[in-house]
Tab-separated table of C-alpha atoms in Angstrom:
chain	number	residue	atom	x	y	z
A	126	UNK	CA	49.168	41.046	133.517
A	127	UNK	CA	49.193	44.221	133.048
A	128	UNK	CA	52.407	45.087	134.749
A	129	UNK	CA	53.818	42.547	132.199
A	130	UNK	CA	52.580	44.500	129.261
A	131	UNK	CA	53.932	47.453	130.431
A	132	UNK	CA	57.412	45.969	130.733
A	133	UNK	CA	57.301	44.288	127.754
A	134	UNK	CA	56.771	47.776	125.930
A	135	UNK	CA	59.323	49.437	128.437
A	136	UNK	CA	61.741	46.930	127.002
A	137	UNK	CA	60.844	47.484	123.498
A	138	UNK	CA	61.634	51.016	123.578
A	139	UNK	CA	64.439	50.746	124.796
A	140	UNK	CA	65.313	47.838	122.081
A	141	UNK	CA	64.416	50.163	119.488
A	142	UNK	CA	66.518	52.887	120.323
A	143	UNK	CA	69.427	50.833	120.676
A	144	UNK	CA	69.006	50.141	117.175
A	145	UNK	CA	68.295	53.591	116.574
A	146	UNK	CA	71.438	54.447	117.883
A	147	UNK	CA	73.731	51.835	116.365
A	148	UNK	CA	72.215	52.191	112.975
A	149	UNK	CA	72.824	55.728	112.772
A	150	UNK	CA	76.263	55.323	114.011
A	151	UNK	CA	76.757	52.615	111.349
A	152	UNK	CA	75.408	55.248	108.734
A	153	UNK	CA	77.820	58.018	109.534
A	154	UNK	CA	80.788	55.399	109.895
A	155	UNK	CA	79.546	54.148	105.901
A	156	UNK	CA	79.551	58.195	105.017
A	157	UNK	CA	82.950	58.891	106.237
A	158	UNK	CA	84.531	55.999	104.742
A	159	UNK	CA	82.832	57.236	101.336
A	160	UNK	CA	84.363	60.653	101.813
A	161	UNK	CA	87.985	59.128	102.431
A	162	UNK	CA	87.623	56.771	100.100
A	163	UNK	CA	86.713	59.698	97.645
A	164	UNK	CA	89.727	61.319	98.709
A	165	UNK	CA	92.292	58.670	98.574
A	166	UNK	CA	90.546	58.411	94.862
A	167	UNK	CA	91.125	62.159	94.188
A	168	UNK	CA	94.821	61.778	95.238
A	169	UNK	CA	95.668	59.072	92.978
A	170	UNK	CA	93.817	60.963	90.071
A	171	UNK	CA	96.874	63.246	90.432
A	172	UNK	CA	99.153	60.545	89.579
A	173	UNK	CA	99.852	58.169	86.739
A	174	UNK	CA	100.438	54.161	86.098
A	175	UNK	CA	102.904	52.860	89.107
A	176	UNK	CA	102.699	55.930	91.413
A	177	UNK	CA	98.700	56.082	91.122
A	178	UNK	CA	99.111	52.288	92.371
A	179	UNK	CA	101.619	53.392	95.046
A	180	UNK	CA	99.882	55.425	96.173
A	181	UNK	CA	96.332	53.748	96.851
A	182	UNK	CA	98.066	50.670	98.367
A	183	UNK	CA	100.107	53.271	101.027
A	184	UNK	CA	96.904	54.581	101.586
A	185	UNK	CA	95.312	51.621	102.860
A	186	UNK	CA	98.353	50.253	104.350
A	187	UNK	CA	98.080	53.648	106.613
A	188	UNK	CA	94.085	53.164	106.897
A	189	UNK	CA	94.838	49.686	108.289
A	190	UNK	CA	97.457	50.422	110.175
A	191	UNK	CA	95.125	53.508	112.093
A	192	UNK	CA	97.882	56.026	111.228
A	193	UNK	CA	96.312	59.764	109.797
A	194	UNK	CA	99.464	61.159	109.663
A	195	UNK	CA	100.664	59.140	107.635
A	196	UNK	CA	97.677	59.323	105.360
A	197	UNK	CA	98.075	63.266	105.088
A	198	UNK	CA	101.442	62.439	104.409
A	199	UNK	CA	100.986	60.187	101.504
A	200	UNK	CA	98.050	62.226	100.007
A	201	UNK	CA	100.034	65.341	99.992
A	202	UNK	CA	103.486	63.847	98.859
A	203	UNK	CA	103.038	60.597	97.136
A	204	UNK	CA	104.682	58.354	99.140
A	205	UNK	CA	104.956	56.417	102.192
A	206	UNK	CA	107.339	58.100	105.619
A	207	UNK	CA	110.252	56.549	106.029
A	208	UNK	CA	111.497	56.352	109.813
């Protein structure tokens, strides 16, 4: 019985530090979204009416899409790469 008990808290350890782990990495993947959110905000401060639009919709089109470059890009200039 004993052995059983010992398992059981072996197990539970290990539980809990899986969800240690994953809710920390949840945390810092909520505080970087934040900070580019906060960003992509701060870049369409710059602008006004249609561009500010512009440019938060290219924004997430390039979040979406995976593609920093392209976000650097359109933070920087205002508008979307054309290939």
């Amino acid at each position: 019985m004993r052995r059983f008990y010992s398992e059981l808290f072996s197990l539970n350890n290990q539980l809990l530090g899986e969800y240690t782990k994953r809710s920390t990495n949840h945390q810092a993947l909520l505080d970087a979204l934040k900070e580019v959110n906060s960003m992509i905000q701060l870049a369409a401060r710059l602008r006004f009416g249609n561009a500010k639009s512009t440019v938060i919709a290219a924004c997430r089109k390039a979040i979406k899409n995976n593609n920093i470059h392209a976000l650097f890009y359109i933070i920087k200039t205002g508008k979307e790469e054309h290939q």
